Tab-separated table of N, CA and C in Angstrom:
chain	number	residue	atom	x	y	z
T	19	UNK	N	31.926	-21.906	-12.441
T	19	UNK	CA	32.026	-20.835	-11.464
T	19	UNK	C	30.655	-20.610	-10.827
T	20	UNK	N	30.603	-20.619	-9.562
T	20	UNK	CA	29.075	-20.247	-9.247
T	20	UNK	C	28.875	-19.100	-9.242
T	21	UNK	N	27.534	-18.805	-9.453
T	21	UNK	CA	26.879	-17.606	-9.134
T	21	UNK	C	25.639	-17.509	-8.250
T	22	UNK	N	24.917	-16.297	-8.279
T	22	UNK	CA	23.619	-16.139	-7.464
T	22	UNK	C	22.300	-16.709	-8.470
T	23	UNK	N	21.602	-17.372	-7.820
T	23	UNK	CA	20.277	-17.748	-7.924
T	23	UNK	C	19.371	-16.019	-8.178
T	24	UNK	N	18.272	-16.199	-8.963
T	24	UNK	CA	17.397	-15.641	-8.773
T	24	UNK	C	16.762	-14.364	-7.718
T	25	UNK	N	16.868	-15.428	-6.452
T	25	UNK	CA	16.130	-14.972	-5.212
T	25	UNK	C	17.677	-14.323	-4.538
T	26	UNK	N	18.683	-14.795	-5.018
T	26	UNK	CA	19.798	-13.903	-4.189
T	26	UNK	C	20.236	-12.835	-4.602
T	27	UNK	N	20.003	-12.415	-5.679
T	27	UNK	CA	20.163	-11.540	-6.298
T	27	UNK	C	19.026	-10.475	-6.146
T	28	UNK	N	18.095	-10.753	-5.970
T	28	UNK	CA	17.237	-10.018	-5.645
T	28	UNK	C	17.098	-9.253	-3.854
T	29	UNK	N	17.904	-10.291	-2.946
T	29	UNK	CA	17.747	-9.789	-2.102
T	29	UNK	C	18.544	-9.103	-1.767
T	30	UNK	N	19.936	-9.407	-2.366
T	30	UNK	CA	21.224	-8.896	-2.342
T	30	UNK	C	21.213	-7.040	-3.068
T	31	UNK	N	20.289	-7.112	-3.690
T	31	UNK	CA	19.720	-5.807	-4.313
T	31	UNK	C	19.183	-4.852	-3.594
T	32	UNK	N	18.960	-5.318	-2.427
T	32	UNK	CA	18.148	-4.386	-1.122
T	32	UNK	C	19.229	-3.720	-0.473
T	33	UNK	N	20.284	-4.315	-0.582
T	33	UNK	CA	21.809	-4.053	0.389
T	33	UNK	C	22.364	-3.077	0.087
T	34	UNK	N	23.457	-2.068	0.753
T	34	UNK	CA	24.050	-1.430	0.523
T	34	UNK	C	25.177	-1.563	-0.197
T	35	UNK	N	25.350	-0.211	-1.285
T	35	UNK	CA	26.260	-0.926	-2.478
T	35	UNK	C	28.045	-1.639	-2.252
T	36	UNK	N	28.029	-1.079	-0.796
T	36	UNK	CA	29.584	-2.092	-0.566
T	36	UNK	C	29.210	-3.716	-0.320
T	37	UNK	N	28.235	-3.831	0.396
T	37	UNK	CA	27.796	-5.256	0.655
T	37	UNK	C	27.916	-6.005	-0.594
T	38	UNK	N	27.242	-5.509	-1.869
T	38	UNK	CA	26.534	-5.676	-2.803
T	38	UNK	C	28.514	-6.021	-3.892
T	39	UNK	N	29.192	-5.320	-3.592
T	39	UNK	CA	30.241	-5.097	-4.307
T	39	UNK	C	31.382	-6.625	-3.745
T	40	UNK	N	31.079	-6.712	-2.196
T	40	UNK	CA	31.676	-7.771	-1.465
T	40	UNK	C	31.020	-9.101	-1.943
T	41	UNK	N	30.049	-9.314	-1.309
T	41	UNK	CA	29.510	-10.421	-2.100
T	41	UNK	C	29.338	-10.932	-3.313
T	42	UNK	N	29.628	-9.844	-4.583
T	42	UNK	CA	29.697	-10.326	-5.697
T	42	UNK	C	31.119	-10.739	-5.955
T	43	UNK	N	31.717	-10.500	-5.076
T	43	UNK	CA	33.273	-11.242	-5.203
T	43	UNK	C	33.267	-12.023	-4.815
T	44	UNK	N	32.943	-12.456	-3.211
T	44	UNK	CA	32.994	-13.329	-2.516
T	44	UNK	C	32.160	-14.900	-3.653
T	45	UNK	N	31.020	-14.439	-4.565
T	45	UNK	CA	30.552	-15.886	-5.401
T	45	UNK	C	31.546	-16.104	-6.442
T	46	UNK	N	32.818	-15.193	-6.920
T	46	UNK	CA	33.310	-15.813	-7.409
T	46	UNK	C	34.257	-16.778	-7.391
T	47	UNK	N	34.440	-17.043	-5.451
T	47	UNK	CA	35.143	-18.159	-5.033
T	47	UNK	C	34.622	-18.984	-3.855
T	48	UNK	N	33.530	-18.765	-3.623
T	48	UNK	CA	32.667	-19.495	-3.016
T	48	UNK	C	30.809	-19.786	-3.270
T	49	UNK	N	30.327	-20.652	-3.140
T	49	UNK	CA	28.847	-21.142	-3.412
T	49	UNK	C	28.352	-20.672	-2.425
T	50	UNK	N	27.740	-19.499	-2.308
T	50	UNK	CA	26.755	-19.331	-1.332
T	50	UNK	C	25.358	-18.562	-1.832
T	51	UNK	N	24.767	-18.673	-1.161
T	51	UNK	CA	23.758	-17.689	-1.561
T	51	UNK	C	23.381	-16.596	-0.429
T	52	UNK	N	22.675	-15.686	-0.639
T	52	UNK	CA	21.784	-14.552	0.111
T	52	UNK	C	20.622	-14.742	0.865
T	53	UNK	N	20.571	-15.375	2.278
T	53	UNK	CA	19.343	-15.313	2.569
T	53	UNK	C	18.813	-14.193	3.092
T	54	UNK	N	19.247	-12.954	3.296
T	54	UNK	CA	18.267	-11.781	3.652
T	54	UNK	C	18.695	-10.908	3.132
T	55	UNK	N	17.890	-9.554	2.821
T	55	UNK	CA	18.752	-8.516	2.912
T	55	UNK	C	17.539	-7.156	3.573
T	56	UNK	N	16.942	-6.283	3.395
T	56	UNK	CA	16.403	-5.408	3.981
T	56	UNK	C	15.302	-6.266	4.715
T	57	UNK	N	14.499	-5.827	5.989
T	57	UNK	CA	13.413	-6.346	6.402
T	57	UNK	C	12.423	-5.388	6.921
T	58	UNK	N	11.239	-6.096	6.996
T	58	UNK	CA	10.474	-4.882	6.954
T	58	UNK	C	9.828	-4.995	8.635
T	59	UNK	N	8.766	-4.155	8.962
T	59	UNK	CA	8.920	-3.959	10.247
T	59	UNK	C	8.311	-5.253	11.013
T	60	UNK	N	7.098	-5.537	10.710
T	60	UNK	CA	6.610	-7.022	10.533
T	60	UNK	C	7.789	-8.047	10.819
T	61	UNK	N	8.911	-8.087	9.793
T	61	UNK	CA	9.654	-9.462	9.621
T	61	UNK	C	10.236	-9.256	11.274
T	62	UNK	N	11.057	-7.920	11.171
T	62	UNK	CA	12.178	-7.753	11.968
T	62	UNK	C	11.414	-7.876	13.690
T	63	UNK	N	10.006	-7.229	13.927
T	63	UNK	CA	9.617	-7.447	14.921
T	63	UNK	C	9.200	-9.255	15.528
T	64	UNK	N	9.001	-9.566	14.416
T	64	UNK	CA	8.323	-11.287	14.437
T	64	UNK	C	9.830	-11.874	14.891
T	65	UNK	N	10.922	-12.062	14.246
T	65	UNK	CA	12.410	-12.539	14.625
T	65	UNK	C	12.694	-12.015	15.849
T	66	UNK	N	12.270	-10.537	16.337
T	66	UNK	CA	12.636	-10.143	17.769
T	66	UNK	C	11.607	-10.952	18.561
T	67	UNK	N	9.957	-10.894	18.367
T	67	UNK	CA	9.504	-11.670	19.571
T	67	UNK	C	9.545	-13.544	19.554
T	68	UNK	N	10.253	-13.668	18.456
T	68	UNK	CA	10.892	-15.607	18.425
T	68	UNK	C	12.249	-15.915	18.909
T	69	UNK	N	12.784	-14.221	19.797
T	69	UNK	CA	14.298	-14.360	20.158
T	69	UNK	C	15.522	-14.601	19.135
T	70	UNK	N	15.070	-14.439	18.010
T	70	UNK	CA	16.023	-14.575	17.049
T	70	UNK	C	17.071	-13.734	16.784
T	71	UNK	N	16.516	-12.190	16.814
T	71	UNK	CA	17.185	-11.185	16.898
T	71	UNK	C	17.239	-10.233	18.261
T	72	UNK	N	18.174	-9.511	18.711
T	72	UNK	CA	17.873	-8.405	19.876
T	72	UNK	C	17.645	-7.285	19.984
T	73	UNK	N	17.397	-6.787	18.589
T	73	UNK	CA	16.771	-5.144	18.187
T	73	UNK	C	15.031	-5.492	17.840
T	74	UNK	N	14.535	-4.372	18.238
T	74	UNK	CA	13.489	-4.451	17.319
T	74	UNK	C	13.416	-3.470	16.198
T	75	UNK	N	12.365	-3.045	15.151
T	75	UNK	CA	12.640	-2.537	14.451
T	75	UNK	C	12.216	-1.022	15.001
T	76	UNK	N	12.906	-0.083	14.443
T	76	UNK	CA	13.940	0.125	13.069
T	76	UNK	C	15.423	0.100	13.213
T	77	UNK	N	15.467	-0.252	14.696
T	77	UNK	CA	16.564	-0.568	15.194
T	77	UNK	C	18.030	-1.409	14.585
T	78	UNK	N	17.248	-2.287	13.920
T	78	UNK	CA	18.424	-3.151	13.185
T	78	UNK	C	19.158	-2.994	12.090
T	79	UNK	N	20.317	-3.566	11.790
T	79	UNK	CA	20.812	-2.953	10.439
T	79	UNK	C	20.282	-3.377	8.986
T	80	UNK	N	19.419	-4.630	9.003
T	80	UNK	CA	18.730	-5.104	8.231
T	80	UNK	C	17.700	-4.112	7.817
T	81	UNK	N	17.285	-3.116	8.626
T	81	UNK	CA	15.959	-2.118	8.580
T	81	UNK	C	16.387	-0.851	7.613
T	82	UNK	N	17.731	-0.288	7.624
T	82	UNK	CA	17.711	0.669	6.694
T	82	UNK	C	17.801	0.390	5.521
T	83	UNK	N	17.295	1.705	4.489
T	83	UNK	CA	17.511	1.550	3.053
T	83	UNK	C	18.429	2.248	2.552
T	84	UNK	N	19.443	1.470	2.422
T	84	UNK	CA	19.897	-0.142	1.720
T	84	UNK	C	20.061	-0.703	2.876
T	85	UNK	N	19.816	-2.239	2.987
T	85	UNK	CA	20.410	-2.671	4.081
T	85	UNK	C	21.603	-2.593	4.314
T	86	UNK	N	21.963	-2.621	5.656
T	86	UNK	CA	23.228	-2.427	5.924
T	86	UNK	C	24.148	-4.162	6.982
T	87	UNK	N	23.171	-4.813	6.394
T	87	UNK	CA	23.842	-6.623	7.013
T	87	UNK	C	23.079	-7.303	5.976
């Protein structure tokens, strides 16, 4: 059965507790892991000026605590 790595679990820990409740279901029938979960203002502004994202911060849902994406 897979589970979370280390680092997904940890990021998955930043998230809000429904996220947190979904995704721990979701590994028990699929292999995935967590690549983000809260970001800080730094990350979220750097992804907005590389066009990655279209909020800047604190704008995004990645920015509140817990994250909320």
């Amino acid at each position: 059965m897979p589970r979370f790595g280390r680092s997904s679990k940890s990021k998955l820990a930043t998230c809000h507790e429904d996220l947190q409740d979904l995704f721990n279901e979701v590994i028990k029938h699929v292999d995935c892991s967590v690549l983000e979960g809260q970001r800080s203002k730094k990350r979220q502004n750097k992804l907005y000026d590389e066009g990655k994202t279209k909020v800047k911060y604190p704008k995004g849902r990645h920015n509140a605590s817990p994250s909320r994406a």
